[in-house]
PDB file of C-alpha atoms in Angstrom:
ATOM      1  CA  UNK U   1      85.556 165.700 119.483  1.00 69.00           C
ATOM      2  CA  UNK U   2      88.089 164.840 116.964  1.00 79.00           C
ATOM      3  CA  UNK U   3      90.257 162.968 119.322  1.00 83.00           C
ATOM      4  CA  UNK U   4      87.081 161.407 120.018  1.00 80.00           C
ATOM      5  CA  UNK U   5      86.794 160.432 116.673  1.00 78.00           C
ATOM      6  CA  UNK U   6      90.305 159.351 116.230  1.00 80.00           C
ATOM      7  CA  UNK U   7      90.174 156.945 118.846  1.00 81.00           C
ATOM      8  CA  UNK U   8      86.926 155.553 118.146  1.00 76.00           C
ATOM      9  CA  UNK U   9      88.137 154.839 114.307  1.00 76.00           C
ATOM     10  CA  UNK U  10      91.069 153.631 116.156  1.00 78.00           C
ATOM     11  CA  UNK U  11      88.980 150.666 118.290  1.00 75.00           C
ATOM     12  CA  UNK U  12      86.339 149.648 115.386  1.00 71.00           C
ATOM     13  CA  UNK U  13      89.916 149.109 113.463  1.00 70.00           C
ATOM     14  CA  UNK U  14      90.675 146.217 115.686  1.00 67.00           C
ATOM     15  CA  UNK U  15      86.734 144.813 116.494  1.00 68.00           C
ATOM     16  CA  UNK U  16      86.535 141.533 114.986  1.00 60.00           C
ATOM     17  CA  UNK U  17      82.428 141.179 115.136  1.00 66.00           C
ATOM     18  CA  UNK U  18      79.933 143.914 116.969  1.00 66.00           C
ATOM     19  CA  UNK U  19      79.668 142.794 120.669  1.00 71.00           C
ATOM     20  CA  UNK U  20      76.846 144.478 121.162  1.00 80.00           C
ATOM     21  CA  UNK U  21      74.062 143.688 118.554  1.00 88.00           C
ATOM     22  CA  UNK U  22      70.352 144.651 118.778  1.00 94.00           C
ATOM     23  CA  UNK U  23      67.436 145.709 116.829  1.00 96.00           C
ATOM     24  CA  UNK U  24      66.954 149.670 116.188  1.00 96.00           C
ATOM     25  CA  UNK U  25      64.608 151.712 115.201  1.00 96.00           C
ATOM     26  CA  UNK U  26      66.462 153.425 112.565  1.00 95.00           C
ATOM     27  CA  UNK U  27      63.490 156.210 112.142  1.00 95.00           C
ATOM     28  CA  UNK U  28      63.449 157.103 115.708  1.00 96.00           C
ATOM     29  CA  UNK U  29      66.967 157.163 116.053  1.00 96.00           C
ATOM     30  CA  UNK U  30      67.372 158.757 113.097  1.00 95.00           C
ATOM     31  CA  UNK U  31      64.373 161.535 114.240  1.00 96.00           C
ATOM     32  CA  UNK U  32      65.882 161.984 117.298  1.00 96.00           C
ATOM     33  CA  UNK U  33      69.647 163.095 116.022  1.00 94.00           C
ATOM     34  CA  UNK U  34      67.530 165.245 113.667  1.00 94.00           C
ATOM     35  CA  UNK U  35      65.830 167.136 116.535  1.00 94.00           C
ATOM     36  CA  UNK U  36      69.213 167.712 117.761  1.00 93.00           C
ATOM     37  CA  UNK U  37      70.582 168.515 114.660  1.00 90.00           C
ATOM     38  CA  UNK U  38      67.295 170.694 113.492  1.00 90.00           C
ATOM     39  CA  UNK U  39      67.327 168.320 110.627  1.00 92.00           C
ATOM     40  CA  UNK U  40      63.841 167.238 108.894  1.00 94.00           C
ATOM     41  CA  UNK U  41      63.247 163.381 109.528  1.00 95.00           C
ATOM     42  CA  UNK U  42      60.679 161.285 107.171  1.00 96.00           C
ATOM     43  CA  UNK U  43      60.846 157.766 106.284  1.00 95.00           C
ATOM     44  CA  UNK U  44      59.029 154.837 107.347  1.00 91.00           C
ATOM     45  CA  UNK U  45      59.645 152.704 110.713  1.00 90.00           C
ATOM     46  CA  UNK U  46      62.226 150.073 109.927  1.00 91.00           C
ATOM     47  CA  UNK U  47      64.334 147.804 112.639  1.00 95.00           C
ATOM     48  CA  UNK U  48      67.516 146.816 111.836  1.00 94.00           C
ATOM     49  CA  UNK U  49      70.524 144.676 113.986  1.00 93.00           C
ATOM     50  CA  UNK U  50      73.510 146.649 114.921  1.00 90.00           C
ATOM     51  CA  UNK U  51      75.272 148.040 117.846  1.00 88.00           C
ATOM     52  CA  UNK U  52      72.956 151.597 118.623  1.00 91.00           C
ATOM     53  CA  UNK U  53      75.933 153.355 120.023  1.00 87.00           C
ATOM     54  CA  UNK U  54      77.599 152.802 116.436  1.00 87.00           C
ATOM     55  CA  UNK U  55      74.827 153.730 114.495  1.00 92.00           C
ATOM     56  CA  UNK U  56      73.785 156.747 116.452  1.00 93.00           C
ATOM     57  CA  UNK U  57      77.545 157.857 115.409  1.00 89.00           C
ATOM     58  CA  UNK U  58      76.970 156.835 111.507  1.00 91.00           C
ATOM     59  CA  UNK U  59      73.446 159.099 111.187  1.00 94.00           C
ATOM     60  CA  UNK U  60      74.892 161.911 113.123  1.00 93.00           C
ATOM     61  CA  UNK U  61      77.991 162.092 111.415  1.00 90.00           C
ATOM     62  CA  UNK U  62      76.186 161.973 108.407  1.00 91.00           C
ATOM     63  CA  UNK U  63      73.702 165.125 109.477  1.00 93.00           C
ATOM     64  CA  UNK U  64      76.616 166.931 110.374  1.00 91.00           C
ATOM     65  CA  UNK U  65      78.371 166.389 106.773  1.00 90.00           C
ATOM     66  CA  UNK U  66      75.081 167.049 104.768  1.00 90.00           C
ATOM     67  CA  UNK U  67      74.685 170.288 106.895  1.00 91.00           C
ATOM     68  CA  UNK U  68      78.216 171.578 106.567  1.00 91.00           C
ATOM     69  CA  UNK U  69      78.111 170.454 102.740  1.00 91.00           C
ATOM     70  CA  UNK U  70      74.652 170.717 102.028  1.00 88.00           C
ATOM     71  CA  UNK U  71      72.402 174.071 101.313  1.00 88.00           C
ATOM     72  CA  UNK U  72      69.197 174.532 103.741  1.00 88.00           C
ATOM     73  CA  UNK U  73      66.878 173.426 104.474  1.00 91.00           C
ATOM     74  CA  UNK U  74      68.415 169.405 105.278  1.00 90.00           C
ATOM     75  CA  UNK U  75      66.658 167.079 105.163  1.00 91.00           C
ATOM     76  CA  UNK U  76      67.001 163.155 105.783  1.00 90.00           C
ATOM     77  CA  UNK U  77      64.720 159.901 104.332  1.00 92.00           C
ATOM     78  CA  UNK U  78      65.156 157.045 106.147  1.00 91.00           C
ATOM     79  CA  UNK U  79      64.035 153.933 104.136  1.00 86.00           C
ATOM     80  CA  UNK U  80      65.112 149.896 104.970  1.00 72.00           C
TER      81      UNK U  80
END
């Protein structure tokens, strides 16, 4: 997973513009790393552009830092 990581940092060092850009659902992505993650999910349906591979890395690299910094029960609030 970190080399994973490493290499992925690695590419988005050298991307120039997103190739692939489309509207997301950041809720129901967000809700569905939180099932995974047994995180709570709230928030209100919002659509934004972006690539959903990259994204889907952002929100659950950021449920895995609020869970390994955070005290129980975690939560997230997604808002646009």
């Amino acid at each position: 997973a970190l080399v994973e990581e490493i290499l992925l940092a690695s590419r988005l060092d050298h991307i120039k513009k997103l190739e692939r850009v489309e509207p997301v659902d950041l809720l129901a992505l967000t809700a569905e790393e939180g099932a995974r993650s047994c995180v709570d999910v709230s928030g209100e349906p919002g659509v934004v552009s972006g690539d959903p591979t990259l994204l889907t890395r952002l929100v659950r690299n950021l449920m895995q830092n609020a869970q390994r910094h955070g005290s129980p029960p975690v939560s997230a609030h997604v808002g646009t």
